[in-house]
Tab-separated table of C-alpha atoms in Angstrom:
chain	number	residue	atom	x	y	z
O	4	UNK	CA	33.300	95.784	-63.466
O	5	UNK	CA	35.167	97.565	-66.006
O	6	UNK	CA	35.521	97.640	-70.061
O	7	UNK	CA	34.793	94.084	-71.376
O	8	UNK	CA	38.195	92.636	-72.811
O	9	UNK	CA	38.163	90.518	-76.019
O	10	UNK	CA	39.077	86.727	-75.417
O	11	UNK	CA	39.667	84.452	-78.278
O	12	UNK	CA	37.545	82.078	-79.541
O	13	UNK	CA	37.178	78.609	-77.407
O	14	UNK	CA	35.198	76.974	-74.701
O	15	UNK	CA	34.721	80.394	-73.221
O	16	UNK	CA	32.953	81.829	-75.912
O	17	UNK	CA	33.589	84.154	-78.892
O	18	UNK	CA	35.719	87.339	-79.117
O	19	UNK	CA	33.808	89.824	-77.318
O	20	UNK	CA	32.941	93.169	-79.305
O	21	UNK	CA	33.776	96.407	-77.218
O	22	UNK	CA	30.949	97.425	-75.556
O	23	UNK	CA	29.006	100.658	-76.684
O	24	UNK	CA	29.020	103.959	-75.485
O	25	UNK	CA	25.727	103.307	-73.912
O	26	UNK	CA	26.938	100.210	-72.392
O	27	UNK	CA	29.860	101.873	-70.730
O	28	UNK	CA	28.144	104.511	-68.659
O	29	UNK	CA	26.056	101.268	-67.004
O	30	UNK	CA	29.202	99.457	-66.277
O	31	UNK	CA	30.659	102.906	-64.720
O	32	UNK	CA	27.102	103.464	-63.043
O	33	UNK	CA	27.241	102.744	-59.378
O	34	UNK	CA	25.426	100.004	-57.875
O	35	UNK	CA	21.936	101.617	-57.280
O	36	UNK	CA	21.149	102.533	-53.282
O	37	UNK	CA	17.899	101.445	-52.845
O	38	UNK	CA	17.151	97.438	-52.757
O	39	UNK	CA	14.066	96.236	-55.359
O	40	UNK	CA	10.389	96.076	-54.239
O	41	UNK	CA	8.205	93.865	-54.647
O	42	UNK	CA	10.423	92.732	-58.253
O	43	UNK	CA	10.788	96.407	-59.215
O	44	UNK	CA	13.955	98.945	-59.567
O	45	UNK	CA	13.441	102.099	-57.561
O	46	UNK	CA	12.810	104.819	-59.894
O	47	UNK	CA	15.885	107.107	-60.535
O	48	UNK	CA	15.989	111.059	-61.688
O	49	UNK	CA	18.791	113.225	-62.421
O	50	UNK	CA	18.511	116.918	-61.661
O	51	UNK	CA	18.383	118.779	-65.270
O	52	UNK	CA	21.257	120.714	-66.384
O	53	UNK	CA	18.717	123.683	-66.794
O	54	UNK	CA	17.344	123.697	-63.437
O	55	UNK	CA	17.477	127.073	-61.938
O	56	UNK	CA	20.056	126.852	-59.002
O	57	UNK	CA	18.398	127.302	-54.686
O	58	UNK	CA	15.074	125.284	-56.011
O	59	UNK	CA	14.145	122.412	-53.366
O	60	UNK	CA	14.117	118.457	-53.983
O	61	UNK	CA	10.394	118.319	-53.200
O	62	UNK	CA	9.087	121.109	-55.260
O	63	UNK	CA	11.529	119.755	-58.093
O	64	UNK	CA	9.909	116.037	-57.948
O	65	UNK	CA	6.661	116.889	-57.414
O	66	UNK	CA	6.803	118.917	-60.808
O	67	UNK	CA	8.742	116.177	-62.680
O	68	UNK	CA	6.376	113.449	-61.422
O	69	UNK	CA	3.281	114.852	-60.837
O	70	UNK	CA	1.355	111.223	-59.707
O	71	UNK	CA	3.525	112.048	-56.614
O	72	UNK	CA	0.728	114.312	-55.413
O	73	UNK	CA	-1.930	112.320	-55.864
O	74	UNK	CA	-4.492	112.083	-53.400
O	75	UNK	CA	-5.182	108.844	-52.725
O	76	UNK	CA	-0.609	108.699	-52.541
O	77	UNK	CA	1.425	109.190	-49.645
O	78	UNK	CA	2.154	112.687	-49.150
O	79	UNK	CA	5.262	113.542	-50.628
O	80	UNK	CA	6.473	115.723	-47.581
O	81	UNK	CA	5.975	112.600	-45.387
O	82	UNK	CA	7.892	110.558	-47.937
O	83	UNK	CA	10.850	113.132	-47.556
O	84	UNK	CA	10.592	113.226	-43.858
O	85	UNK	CA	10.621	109.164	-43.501
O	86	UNK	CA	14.130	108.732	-45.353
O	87	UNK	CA	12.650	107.476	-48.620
O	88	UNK	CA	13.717	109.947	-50.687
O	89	UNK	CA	17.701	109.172	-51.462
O	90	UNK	CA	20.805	110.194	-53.321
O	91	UNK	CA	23.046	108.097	-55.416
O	92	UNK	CA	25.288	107.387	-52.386
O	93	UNK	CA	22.177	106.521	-50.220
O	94	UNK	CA	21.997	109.476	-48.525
O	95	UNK	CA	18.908	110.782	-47.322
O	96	UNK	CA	17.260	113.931	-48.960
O	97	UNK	CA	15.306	116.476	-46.896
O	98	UNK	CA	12.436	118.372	-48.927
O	99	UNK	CA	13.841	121.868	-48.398
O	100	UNK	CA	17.357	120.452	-49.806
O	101	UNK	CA	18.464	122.473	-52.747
O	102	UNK	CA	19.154	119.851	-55.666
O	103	UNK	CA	22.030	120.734	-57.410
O	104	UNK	CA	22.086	119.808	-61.800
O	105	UNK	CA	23.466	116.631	-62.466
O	106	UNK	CA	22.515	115.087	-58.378
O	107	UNK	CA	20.161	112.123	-58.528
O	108	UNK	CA	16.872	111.421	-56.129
O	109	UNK	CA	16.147	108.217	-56.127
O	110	UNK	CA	12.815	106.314	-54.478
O	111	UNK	CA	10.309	103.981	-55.105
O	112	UNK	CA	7.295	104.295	-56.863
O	113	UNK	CA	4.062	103.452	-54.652
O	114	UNK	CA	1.645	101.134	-56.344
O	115	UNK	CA	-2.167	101.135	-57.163
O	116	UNK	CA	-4.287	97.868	-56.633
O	117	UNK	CA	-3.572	95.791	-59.309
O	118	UNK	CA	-5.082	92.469	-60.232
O	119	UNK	CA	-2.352	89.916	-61.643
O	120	UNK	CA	-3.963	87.168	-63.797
O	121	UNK	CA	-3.514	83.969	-62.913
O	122	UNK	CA	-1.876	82.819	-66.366
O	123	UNK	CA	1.103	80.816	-66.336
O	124	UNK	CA	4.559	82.185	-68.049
O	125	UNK	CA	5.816	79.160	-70.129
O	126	UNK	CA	9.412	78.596	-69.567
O	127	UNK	CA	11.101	77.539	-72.876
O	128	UNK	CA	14.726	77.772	-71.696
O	129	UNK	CA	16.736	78.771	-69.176
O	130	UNK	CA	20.166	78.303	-68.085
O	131	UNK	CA	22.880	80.769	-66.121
O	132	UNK	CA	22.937	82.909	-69.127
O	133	UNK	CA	19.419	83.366	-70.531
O	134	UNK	CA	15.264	82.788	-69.541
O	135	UNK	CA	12.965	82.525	-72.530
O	136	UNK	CA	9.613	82.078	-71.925
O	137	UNK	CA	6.836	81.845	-74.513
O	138	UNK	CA	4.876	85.147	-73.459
O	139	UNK	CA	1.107	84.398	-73.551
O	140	UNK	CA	-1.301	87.588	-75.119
O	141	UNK	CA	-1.666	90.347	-73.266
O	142	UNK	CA	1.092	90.262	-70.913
O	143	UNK	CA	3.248	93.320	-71.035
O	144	UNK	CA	6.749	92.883	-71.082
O	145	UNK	CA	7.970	96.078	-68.594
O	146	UNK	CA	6.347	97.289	-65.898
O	147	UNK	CA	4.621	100.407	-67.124
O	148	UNK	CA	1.520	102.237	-66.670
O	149	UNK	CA	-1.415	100.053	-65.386
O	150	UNK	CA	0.580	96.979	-66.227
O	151	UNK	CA	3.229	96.973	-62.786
O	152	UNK	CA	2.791	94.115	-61.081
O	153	UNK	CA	1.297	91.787	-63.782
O	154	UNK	CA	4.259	92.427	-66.171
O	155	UNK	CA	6.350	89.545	-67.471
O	156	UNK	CA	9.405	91.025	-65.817
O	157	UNK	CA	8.515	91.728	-62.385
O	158	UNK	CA	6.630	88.420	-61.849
O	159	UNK	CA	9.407	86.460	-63.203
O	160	UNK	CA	11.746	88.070	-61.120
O	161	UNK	CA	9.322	87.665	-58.383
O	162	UNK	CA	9.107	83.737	-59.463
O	163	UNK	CA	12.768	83.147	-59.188
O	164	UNK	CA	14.854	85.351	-57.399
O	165	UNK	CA	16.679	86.684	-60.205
O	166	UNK	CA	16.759	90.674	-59.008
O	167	UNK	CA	19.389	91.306	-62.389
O	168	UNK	CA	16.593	89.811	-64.807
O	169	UNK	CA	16.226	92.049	-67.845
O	170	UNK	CA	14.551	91.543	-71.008
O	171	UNK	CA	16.691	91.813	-73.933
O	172	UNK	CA	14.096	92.505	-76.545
O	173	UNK	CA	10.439	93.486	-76.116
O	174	UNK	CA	7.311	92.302	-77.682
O	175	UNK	CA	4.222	94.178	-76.980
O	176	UNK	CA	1.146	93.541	-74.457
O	177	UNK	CA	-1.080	92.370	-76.971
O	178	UNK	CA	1.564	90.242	-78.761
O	179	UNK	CA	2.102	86.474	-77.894
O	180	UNK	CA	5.605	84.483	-78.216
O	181	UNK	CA	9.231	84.047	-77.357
O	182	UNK	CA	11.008	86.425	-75.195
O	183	UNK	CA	14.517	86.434	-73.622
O	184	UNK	CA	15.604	87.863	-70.705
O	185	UNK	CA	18.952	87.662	-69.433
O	186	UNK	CA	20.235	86.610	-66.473
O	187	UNK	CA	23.406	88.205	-65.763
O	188	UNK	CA	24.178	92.032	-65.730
O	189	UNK	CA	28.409	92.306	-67.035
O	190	UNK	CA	26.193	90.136	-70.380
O	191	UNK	CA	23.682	92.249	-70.887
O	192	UNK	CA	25.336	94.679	-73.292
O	193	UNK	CA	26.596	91.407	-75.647
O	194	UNK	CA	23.268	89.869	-75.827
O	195	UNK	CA	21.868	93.530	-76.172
O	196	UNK	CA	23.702	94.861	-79.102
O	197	UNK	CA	22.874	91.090	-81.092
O	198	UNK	CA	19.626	92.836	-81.712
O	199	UNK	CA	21.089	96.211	-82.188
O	200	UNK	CA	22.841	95.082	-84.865
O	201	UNK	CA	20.294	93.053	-86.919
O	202	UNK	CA	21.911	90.177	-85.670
O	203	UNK	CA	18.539	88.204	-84.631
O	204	UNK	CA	16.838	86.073	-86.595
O	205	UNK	CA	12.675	86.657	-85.818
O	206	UNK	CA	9.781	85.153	-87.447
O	207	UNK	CA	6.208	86.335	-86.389
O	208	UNK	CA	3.020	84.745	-87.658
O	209	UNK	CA	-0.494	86.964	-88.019
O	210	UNK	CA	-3.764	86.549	-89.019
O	211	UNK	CA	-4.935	89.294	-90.995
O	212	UNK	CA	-8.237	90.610	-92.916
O	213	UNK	CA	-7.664	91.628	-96.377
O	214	UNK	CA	-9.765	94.720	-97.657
O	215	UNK	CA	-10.394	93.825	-101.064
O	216	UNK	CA	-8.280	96.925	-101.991
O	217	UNK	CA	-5.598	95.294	-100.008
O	218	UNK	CA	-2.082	95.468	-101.782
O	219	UNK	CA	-0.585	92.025	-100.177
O	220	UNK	CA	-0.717	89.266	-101.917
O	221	UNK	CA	-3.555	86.555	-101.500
O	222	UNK	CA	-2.382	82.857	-102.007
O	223	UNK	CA	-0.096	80.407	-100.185
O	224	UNK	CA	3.512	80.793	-101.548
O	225	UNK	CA	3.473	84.329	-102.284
O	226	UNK	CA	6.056	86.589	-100.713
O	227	UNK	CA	6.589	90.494	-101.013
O	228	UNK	CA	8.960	92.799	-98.921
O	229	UNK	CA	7.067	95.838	-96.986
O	230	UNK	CA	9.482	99.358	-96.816
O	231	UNK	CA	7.672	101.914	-95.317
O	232	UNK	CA	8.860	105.420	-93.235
O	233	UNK	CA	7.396	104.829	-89.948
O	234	UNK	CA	7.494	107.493	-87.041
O	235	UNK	CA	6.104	107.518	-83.304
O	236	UNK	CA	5.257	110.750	-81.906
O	237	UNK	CA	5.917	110.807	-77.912
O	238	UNK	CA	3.297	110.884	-76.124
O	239	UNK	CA	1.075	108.995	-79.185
O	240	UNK	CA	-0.404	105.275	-79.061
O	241	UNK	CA	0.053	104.716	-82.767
O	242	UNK	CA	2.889	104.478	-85.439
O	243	UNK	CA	2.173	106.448	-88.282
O	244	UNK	CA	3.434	105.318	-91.682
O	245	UNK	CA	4.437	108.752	-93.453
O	246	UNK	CA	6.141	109.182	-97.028
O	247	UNK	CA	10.290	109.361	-96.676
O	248	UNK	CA	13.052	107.533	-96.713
O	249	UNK	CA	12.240	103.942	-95.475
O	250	UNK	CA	13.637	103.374	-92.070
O	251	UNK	CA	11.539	99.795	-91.238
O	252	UNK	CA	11.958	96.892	-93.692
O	253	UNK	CA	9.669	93.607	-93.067
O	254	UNK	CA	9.572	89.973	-95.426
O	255	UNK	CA	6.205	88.641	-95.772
O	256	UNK	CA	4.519	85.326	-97.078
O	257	UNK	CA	1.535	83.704	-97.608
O	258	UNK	CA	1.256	80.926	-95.157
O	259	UNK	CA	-2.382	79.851	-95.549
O	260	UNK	CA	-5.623	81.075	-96.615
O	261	UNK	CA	-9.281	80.109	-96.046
O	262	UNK	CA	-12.449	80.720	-98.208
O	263	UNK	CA	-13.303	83.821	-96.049
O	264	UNK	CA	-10.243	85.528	-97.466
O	265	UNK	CA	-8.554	85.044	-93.975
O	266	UNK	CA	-4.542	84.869	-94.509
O	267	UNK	CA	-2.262	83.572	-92.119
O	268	UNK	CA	1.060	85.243	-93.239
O	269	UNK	CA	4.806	84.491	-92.251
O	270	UNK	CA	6.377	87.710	-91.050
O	271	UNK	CA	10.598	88.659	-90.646
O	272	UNK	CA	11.157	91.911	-89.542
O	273	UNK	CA	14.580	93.269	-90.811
O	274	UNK	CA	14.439	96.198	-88.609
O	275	UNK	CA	12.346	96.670	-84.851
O	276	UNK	CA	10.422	99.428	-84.975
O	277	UNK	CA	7.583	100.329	-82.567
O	278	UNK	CA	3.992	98.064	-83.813
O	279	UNK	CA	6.151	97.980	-87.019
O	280	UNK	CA	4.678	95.161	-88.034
O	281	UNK	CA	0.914	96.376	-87.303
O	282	UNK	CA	1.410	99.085	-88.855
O	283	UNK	CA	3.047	97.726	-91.927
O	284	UNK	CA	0.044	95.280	-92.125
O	285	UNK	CA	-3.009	98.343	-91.600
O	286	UNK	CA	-1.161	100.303	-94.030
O	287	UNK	CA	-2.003	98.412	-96.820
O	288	UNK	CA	-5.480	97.577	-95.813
O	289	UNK	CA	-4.558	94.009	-94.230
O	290	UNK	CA	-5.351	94.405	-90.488
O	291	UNK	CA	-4.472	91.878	-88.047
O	292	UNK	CA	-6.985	90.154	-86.432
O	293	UNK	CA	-7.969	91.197	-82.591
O	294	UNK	CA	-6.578	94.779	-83.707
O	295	UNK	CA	-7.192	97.481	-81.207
O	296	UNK	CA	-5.261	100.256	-82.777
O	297	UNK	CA	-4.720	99.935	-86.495
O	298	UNK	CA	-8.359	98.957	-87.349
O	299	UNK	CA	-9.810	101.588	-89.794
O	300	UNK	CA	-12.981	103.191	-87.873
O	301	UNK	CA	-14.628	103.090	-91.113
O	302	UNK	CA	-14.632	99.882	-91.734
O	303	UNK	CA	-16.883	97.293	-89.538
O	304	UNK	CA	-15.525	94.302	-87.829
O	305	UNK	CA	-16.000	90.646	-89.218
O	306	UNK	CA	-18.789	88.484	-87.850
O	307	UNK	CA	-18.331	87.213	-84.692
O	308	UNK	CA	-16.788	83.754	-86.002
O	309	UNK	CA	-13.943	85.488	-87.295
O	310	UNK	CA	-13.979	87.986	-83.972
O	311	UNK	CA	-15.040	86.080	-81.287
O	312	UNK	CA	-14.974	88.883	-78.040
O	313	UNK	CA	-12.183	87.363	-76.428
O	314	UNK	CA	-9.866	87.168	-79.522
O	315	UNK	CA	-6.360	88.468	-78.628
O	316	UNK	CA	-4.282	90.453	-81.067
O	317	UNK	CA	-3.830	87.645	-83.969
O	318	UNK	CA	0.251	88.304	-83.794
O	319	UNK	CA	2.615	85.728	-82.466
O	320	UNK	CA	6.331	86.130	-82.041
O	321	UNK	CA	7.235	82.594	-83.044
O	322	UNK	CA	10.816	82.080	-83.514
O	323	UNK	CA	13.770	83.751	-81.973
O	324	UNK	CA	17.179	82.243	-83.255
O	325	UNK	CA	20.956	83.328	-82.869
O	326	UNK	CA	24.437	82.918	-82.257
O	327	UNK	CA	25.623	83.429	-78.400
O	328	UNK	CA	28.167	86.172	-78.245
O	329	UNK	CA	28.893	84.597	-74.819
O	330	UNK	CA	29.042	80.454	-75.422
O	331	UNK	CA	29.170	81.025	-79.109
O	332	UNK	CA	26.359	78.288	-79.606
O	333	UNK	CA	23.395	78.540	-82.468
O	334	UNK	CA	20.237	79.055	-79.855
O	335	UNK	CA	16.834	78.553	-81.424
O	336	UNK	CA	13.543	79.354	-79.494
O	337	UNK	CA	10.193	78.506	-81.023
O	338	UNK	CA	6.567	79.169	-79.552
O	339	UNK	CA	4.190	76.400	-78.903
O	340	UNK	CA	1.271	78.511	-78.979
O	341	UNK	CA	-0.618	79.089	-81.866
O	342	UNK	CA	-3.156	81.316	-83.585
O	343	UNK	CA	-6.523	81.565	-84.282
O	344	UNK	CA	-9.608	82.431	-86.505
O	345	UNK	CA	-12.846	81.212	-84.754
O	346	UNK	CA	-12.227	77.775	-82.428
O	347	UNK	CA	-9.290	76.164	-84.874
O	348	UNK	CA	-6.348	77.463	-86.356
O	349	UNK	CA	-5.734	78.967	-89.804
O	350	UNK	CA	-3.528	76.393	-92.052
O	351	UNK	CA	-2.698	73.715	-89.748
């Protein structure tokens, strides 16, 4: 495909920016030699730089992926011995094959039962460029862990055909709301690097629980600015806010309240970090609503009016809104859904 050139501004779109380093090595990248399953990208792994030279392909896999030998899986050696283990070129790898630093072994993964729920995927847009749908709770966005099959991305690519579907942002299982996906690959990087840059406008809407030692504002109309240092460690489930420099910046106002102390608040994240806004909102004693993660053990849930047992995470994504680097038009997405405290919404 090659470097994307910059065209001048016109029915074609604006000036392109040069693509990012990042960006590059995908356009150099060959096309990959196994087709999708079932909506899913076979699963690619280069050899390590570090890897001590004569050790086989099976023995090497087996230790970076250790599901491999599971049980109730295929056994690996038969995997090997039916073709389905691959190079980058297509070829076929034998088990005993010595894998060299820097080769690749491709294959797909094999997948557990899995029960997809019947809940439609709203489409809010879609056109040769872009699919936005408005993501409904609990619907992860990748295919990942024990999410595969019922992930936004795999059934919509199941749905339509599109095998080049990619999401451009993410929003998280338990969040609701607008999500892009685009369409075609030589775009990705442009629509890509919008967010990178902070170039996104996103409004999110929660319903939180104020401790009464909560630091956020109370009444409709009141706005404050959350700054906080937030790191993931790998491997953890939670984003810990830790004292530093900030690195995750968030707008926040008072949309509604009710005589429970229940706030509805209006949320702009300047930056995207991972549950930033969760964790912005636990921090300072204002839970969301439905919270799995970020709800302090020590403190007991609300009554059951408030916390029904089927309440989803009380976050919505609910606008998504920015300038096309590709047909240079303003694009606005909004959510229909909407939020709740027992069987009405908060402030409508």
């Amino acid at each position: 495909m090659g470097t994307v050139n910059r065209r001048p501004t016109g029915p074609e779109g604006p000036p392109q920016r040069r693509p990012g380093r990042a960006a590059r090595r995908r356009t150099r990248r060959r096309p990959a030699p196994l087709p999708q399953r079932e909506g899913l990208d076979a699963v690619r792994w280069r050899v390590p730089r570090d890897t001590t030279a004569g050790r086989g392909a099976l023995e090497l896999l087996q230790e970076r992926f250790p599901a491999l030998a599971d049980p109730a899986a295929t056994p690996l050696s038969a995997r090997f011995a039916a073709g389905e283990i691959v190079d980058a070129a297509g070829r076929t790898w034998a088990a005993e094959d010595p894998a060299v630093p820097g080769e690749e072994l491709w294959f797909h993964r094999e997948l557990r039962p899995e029960e997809v729920p019947e809940i439609e995927l709203p489409v809010l847009h879609r056109d040769k460029h872009l699919l936005v749908i408005d993501k409904p709770h609990d619907i992860a966005t990748m295919p990942r862990g024990a999410h595969i099959l019922a992930s936004a991305l795999v059934r919509l690519r199941r749905a339509t055909g599109i095998q080049s579907l990619v999401p451009l942002h993410r929003l998280d299982r338990r969040t609701a709301g607008v999500l892009a996906f685009g369409i075609r690959p030589e775009e990705r990087s442009a629509y890509q690097q919008l967010f990178a840059r902070r170039e996104v406008d996103k409004a999110y809407e929660a319903v939180v629980a104020p401790a009464p030692n909560s630091s956020l504002p109370r009444h409709p109309g009141q706005r404050c600015r959350l700054r906080d240092r937030l790191v993931t460690q790998r491997g953890a489930l939670t984003t810990q806010v830790l004292a530093g420099e900030p690195n995750a910046e968030t707008e926040l106002e008072v949309l509604a309240a009710d005589a429970a102390g229940v706030l509805r608040m209006g949320l702009w994240p300047r930056t995207g970090r991972t549950h930033q806004l969760r964790a912005q909102l636990a921090a300072r004693g204002a839970p969301i609503l439905g919270e799995d993660l970020y709800w302090p053990p020590q403190r007991a849930r609300p009554s059951v009016d408030l916390w029904p047992e089927d309440l989803s995470l009380q976050l919505l994504a609910r606008r998504l809104a920015f300038v096309d680097p590709v047909t240079a038009q303003r694009r606005e997405f909004r959510s229909a859904q909407e939020l709740r405290t027992t069987s009405r919404t908060l402030g409508r």
